């Protein structure tokens, strides 16, 4: 058994540096150049390598210690070290060093690795060495890149980087829990566990909320009851709505639109549509007004990508329409609304409504919406807060238009006022944008000539 004491090579700094991470433990088999510990200077982290192979006998430092060039850092058992490293043959410098540090010679067979002094400064080798510096600083920007190379831009020690490399983990996606946001090995473990949870459960969002379960209640204790199984559509809707409600921070913006003129025009056209077996309801105009607003505010015609870090802007205008059926709510999609006439839209809306109520909609009929409208105007109500149809970022709720007194500057006049309720995903859309967007819809309906602009 040959014990060597390893000393801290030249760090390039006259100051003591703090040990922030120990990467090995006694008993570990150490490869040549394997990092033993990590030091931190004001501006960077330094990886301290072993300059010979062997088995680690003892560590001479612990996390938090401040050490300088030449301080002992570890003891290593390596019978082959002296033959592998002939350059360690004794010099005057060695002798001086040995006498300075008598305890480094542990037994008769022990060979001391040259202690750094004025020059040469590195152990084992006679030429000065410099310690590789990890390309990280506490102020490094966190990159959005997913490439593993981008790991160099985060604040983490070499051991953590090595672990990330081995496991294929992108460190830029991890929020470090250490001082100044430094990422440690536990952060990587937590990150991987989260990814596994997500893979097993679809998304971590519902797990993350850790909501308490509703206790089971025996309602028959309080009176007569009947159990009615939910339809397949209702069960699916329940799942989707709960997920959307929890995932997107909802805000609802309310507005009213004076549709008196629009209604007069609609009524004037109704007989023509009647002859074709079509119904020109306010919803057809609302679809056009929505597209008009989407064209001027593209972030409403968009979706967040899976990472939640990018917005996918859609260049098409496919509008989902919530349709009430005896079996529950479905949302067929009317495509390219921007390119279609009122007549075509009236026909398509009638067709999909019939198909929906006959339970004949295909999955494709319900995919690809870029925005959704939910109209309860044919039923009633003054306003409601619709749940966003994710991955859309907003949904327009329409309630029943009623005659309301409106002040024209001189007098109150009876006007037909349409209530609009826009729910939007506050991660993507700001309140001011939502207010402007809703006003744009309201103005377009107030004066439908704007739709031509
Ligand atoms: N204000 C006043 N009257 C309105 C109106 C409004 N906002 N919207 C529609 N109406 C009138 C129509 O003009 C029609 O009257 P007439 O027969 O005299 O012309 C009547 O109400 C019925 O319209 P409708 O509901 O048949 O047609 P629509 O185009 O407005 O809606 C559809 C079609 C499929 C969206 C609708 O039938 C439907 O299913 N709505 C329910 C959607 C729903 O459940 N949403 C809630 C989802 S949970 O968030």
mmCIF file of N, CA and C and ligand atoms in Angstrom, residues 241 259 263 266 279-284 286 321-325 329 349 353 357 373-379 384-387 395 398-402 416 418-419, ligand 1:
data_model
loop_
_atom_site.group_PDB
_atom_site.id
_atom_site.type_symbol
_atom_site.label_atom_id
_atom_site.label_comp_id
_atom_site.label_asym_id
_atom_site.label_seq_id
_atom_site.Cartn_x
_atom_site.Cartn_y
_atom_site.Cartn_z
ATOM 1 N N UNK A 241 -62.418 20.028 -18.598
ATOM 2 C CA UNK A 241 -62.692 21.320 -17.967
ATOM 3 C C UNK A 241 -61.932 21.478 -16.654
ATOM 4 N N UNK A 259 -75.892 46.170 -30.623
ATOM 5 C CA UNK A 259 -76.083 45.473 -31.907
ATOM 6 C C UNK A 259 -77.420 45.848 -32.566
ATOM 7 N N UNK A 263 -78.759 43.947 -35.749
ATOM 8 C CA UNK A 263 -79.992 43.167 -35.634
ATOM 9 C C UNK A 263 -80.986 43.572 -36.739
ATOM 10 N N UNK A 266 -79.758 41.933 -39.808
ATOM 11 C CA UNK A 266 -79.973 40.482 -39.716
ATOM 12 C C UNK A 266 -81.435 40.154 -40.013
ATOM 13 N N UNK A 279 -80.542 29.687 -41.025
ATOM 14 C CA UNK A 279 -80.864 30.666 -39.982
ATOM 15 C C UNK A 279 -79.665 31.574 -39.782
ATOM 16 N N UNK A 280 -79.886 32.882 -40.005
ATOM 17 C CA UNK A 280 -78.785 33.830 -39.802
ATOM 18 C C UNK A 280 -78.892 34.377 -38.382
ATOM 19 N N UNK A 281 -78.311 33.649 -37.430
ATOM 20 C CA UNK A 281 -78.390 34.077 -36.021
ATOM 21 C C UNK A 281 -77.247 35.053 -35.717
ATOM 22 N N UNK A 282 -77.332 35.772 -34.591
ATOM 23 C CA UNK A 282 -76.246 36.708 -34.243
ATOM 24 C C UNK A 282 -74.876 36.019 -34.202
ATOM 25 N N UNK A 283 -74.885 34.718 -33.900
ATOM 26 C CA UNK A 283 -73.616 34.005 -33.758
ATOM 27 C C UNK A 283 -72.760 34.049 -35.031
ATOM 28 N N UNK A 284 -73.413 34.072 -36.199
ATOM 29 C CA UNK A 284 -72.669 34.098 -37.462
ATOM 30 C C UNK A 284 -71.865 35.407 -37.548
ATOM 31 N N UNK A 286 -71.024 37.209 -34.986
ATOM 32 C CA UNK A 286 -70.029 37.205 -33.898
ATOM 33 C C UNK A 286 -68.775 36.445 -34.337
ATOM 34 N N UNK A 321 -67.008 26.000 -31.799
ATOM 35 C CA UNK A 321 -68.313 26.492 -31.328
ATOM 36 C C UNK A 321 -68.876 25.472 -30.332
ATOM 37 N N UNK A 322 -69.104 25.938 -29.102
ATOM 38 C CA UNK A 322 -69.674 25.039 -28.095
ATOM 39 C C UNK A 322 -71.124 24.735 -28.465
ATOM 40 N N UNK A 323 -71.447 23.462 -28.565
ATOM 41 C CA UNK A 323 -72.809 23.050 -28.918
ATOM 42 C C UNK A 323 -73.377 22.180 -27.793
ATOM 43 N N UNK A 324 -74.571 22.578 -27.382
ATOM 44 C CA UNK A 324 -75.262 21.868 -26.303
ATOM 45 C C UNK A 324 -76.012 20.678 -26.913
ATOM 46 N N UNK A 325 -75.754 19.480 -26.421
ATOM 47 C CA UNK A 325 -76.482 18.294 -26.914
ATOM 48 C C UNK A 325 -77.071 17.551 -25.709
ATOM 49 N N UNK A 329 -71.857 18.625 -23.643
ATOM 50 C CA UNK A 329 -71.277 19.696 -24.443
ATOM 51 C C UNK A 329 -70.214 19.146 -25.399
ATOM 52 N N UNK A 349 -72.623 25.963 -39.675
ATOM 53 C CA UNK A 349 -73.008 25.915 -38.258
ATOM 54 C C UNK A 349 -74.216 25.003 -38.065
ATOM 55 N N UNK A 353 -74.093 21.532 -35.927
ATOM 56 C CA UNK A 353 -74.994 21.439 -34.761
ATOM 57 C C UNK A 353 -75.827 20.161 -34.861
ATOM 58 N N UNK A 357 -75.686 16.923 -32.383
ATOM 59 C CA UNK A 357 -76.842 16.429 -31.617
ATOM 60 C C UNK A 357 -77.170 14.991 -31.998
ATOM 61 N N UNK A 373 -65.924 29.945 -29.245
ATOM 62 C CA UNK A 373 -67.062 30.790 -28.832
ATOM 63 C C UNK A 373 -68.090 29.878 -28.160
ATOM 64 N N UNK A 374 -68.594 30.345 -27.031
ATOM 65 C CA UNK A 374 -69.664 29.625 -26.357
ATOM 66 C C UNK A 374 -70.845 30.578 -26.249
ATOM 67 N N UNK A 375 -71.905 30.283 -27.014
ATOM 68 C CA UNK A 375 -73.051 31.204 -27.032
ATOM 69 C C UNK A 375 -74.251 30.615 -26.301
ATOM 70 N N UNK A 376 -74.664 31.335 -25.262
ATOM 71 C CA UNK A 376 -75.883 30.957 -24.548
ATOM 72 C C UNK A 376 -76.980 31.974 -24.846
ATOM 73 N N UNK A 377 -76.715 32.777 -25.906
ATOM 74 C CA UNK A 377 -77.636 33.878 -26.248
ATOM 75 C C UNK A 377 -79.030 33.413 -26.599
ATOM 76 N N UNK A 378 -79.143 32.199 -27.140
ATOM 77 C CA UNK A 378 -80.476 31.684 -27.490
ATOM 78 C C UNK A 378 -81.247 31.229 -26.258
ATOM 79 N N UNK A 379 -80.553 31.162 -25.139
ATOM 80 C CA UNK A 379 -81.193 30.651 -23.919
ATOM 81 C C UNK A 379 -81.480 31.781 -22.921
ATOM 82 N N UNK A 384 -71.586 35.246 -18.149
ATOM 83 C CA UNK A 384 -71.043 34.055 -17.501
ATOM 84 C C UNK A 384 -69.539 34.011 -17.739
ATOM 85 N N UNK A 385 -68.861 33.124 -17.022
ATOM 86 C CA UNK A 385 -67.405 33.060 -17.145
ATOM 87 C C UNK A 385 -67.024 31.711 -17.759
ATOM 88 N N UNK A 386 -66.898 31.658 -19.087
ATOM 89 C CA UNK A 386 -66.578 30.382 -19.732
ATOM 90 C C UNK A 386 -65.173 29.906 -19.381
ATOM 91 N N UNK A 387 -64.984 28.580 -19.410
ATOM 92 C CA UNK A 387 -63.665 28.000 -19.137
ATOM 93 C C UNK A 387 -62.920 27.873 -20.464
ATOM 94 N N UNK A 395 -61.514 32.381 -24.768
ATOM 95 C CA UNK A 395 -62.839 31.911 -25.222
ATOM 96 C C UNK A 395 -63.812 33.064 -25.036
ATOM 97 N N UNK A 398 -71.057 34.391 -25.001
ATOM 98 C CA UNK A 398 -72.057 35.345 -25.498
ATOM 99 C C UNK A 398 -73.361 35.080 -24.749
ATOM 100 N N UNK A 399 -73.933 36.132 -24.190
ATOM 101 C CA UNK A 399 -75.213 35.977 -23.485
ATOM 102 C C UNK A 399 -76.325 36.657 -24.279
ATOM 103 N N UNK A 400 -77.506 36.654 -23.727
ATOM 104 C CA UNK A 400 -78.685 37.108 -24.493
ATOM 105 C C UNK A 400 -78.724 38.628 -24.631
ATOM 106 N N UNK A 401 -78.911 39.084 -25.854
ATOM 107 C CA UNK A 401 -79.039 40.529 -26.098
ATOM 108 C C UNK A 401 -80.409 40.995 -25.601
ATOM 109 N N UNK A 402 -80.412 42.124 -24.923
ATOM 110 C CA UNK A 402 -81.686 42.681 -24.428
ATOM 111 C C UNK A 402 -81.710 44.181 -24.703
ATOM 112 N N UNK A 416 -80.386 47.634 -28.446
ATOM 113 C CA UNK A 416 -80.217 46.196 -28.222
ATOM 114 C C UNK A 416 -78.759 45.934 -27.828
ATOM 115 N N UNK A 418 -75.717 43.535 -26.455
ATOM 116 C CA UNK A 418 -75.267 42.133 -26.407
ATOM 117 C C UNK A 418 -74.153 41.982 -25.371
ATOM 118 N N UNK A 419 -74.348 41.133 -24.346
ATOM 119 C CA UNK A 419 -73.281 40.940 -23.349
ATOM 120 C C UNK A 419 -72.205 39.961 -23.851
HETATM 121 N N1 LIG B 1 -79.099 37.293 -28.041
HETATM 122 C C1 LIG B 1 -80.406 37.220 -28.341
HETATM 123 N N2 LIG B 1 -80.904 36.223 -29.099
HETATM 124 C C2 LIG B 1 -80.070 35.293 -29.559
HETATM 125 C C3 LIG B 1 -78.712 35.330 -29.287
HETATM 126 C C4 LIG B 1 -78.254 36.392 -28.497
HETATM 127 N N3 LIG B 1 -76.955 36.495 -28.171
HETATM 128 N N4 LIG B 1 -78.154 34.271 -29.869
HETATM 129 C C5 LIG B 1 -79.103 33.599 -30.480
HETATM 130 N N5 LIG B 1 -80.268 34.208 -30.303
HETATM 131 C C6 LIG B 1 -81.539 33.803 -30.804
HETATM 132 C C7 LIG B 1 -81.448 33.391 -32.253
HETATM 133 O O1 LIG B 1 -81.532 34.486 -33.108
HETATM 134 C C8 LIG B 1 -82.581 32.456 -32.347
HETATM 135 O O2 LIG B 1 -83.756 33.215 -32.414
HETATM 136 P P1 LIG B 1 -84.744 33.107 -33.660
HETATM 137 O O3 LIG B 1 -85.130 31.665 -33.737
HETATM 138 O O4 LIG B 1 -85.875 33.998 -33.311
HETATM 139 O O5 LIG B 1 -83.952 33.557 -34.830
HETATM 140 C C9 LIG B 1 -82.609 31.761 -30.998
HETATM 141 O O6 LIG B 1 -81.905 32.643 -30.117
HETATM 142 C C10 LIG B 1 -81.962 30.412 -30.950
HETATM 143 O O7 LIG B 1 -80.667 30.464 -31.515
HETATM 144 P P2 LIG B 1 -79.807 29.138 -31.547
HETATM 145 O O8 LIG B 1 -79.289 28.877 -30.196
HETATM 146 O O9 LIG B 1 -80.596 28.046 -32.165
HETATM 147 O O10 LIG B 1 -78.678 29.440 -32.604
HETATM 148 P P3 LIG B 1 -77.274 30.080 -32.381
HETATM 149 O O11 LIG B 1 -76.699 30.233 -33.716
HETATM 150 O O12 LIG B 1 -77.302 31.257 -31.538
HETATM 151 O O13 LIG B 1 -76.461 28.948 -31.576
HETATM 152 C C11 LIG B 1 -75.545 26.831 -31.088
HETATM 153 C C12 LIG B 1 -76.126 27.709 -32.160
HETATM 154 C C13 LIG B 1 -75.252 25.499 -31.675
HETATM 155 C C14 LIG B 1 -74.298 27.459 -30.538
HETATM 156 C C15 LIG B 1 -76.536 26.735 -29.930
HETATM 157 O O14 LIG B 1 -77.687 26.062 -30.367
HETATM 158 C C16 LIG B 1 -76.031 26.041 -28.704
HETATM 159 O O15 LIG B 1 -75.919 24.827 -28.627
HETATM 160 N N6 LIG B 1 -75.755 26.847 -27.678
HETATM 161 C C17 LIG B 1 -75.318 26.331 -26.394
HETATM 162 C C18 LIG B 1 -73.841 26.436 -26.237
HETATM 163 C C19 LIG B 1 -73.480 26.036 -24.844
HETATM 164 O O16 LIG B 1 -74.014 25.131 -24.234
HETATM 165 N N7 LIG B 1 -72.528 26.782 -24.265
HETATM 166 C C20 LIG B 1 -72.182 26.621 -22.925
HETATM 167 C C21 LIG B 1 -70.922 25.906 -22.834
HETATM 168 S S1 LIG B 1 -70.367 25.851 -21.223
HETATM 169 O O17 LIG B 1 -69.221 26.953 -21.241
#
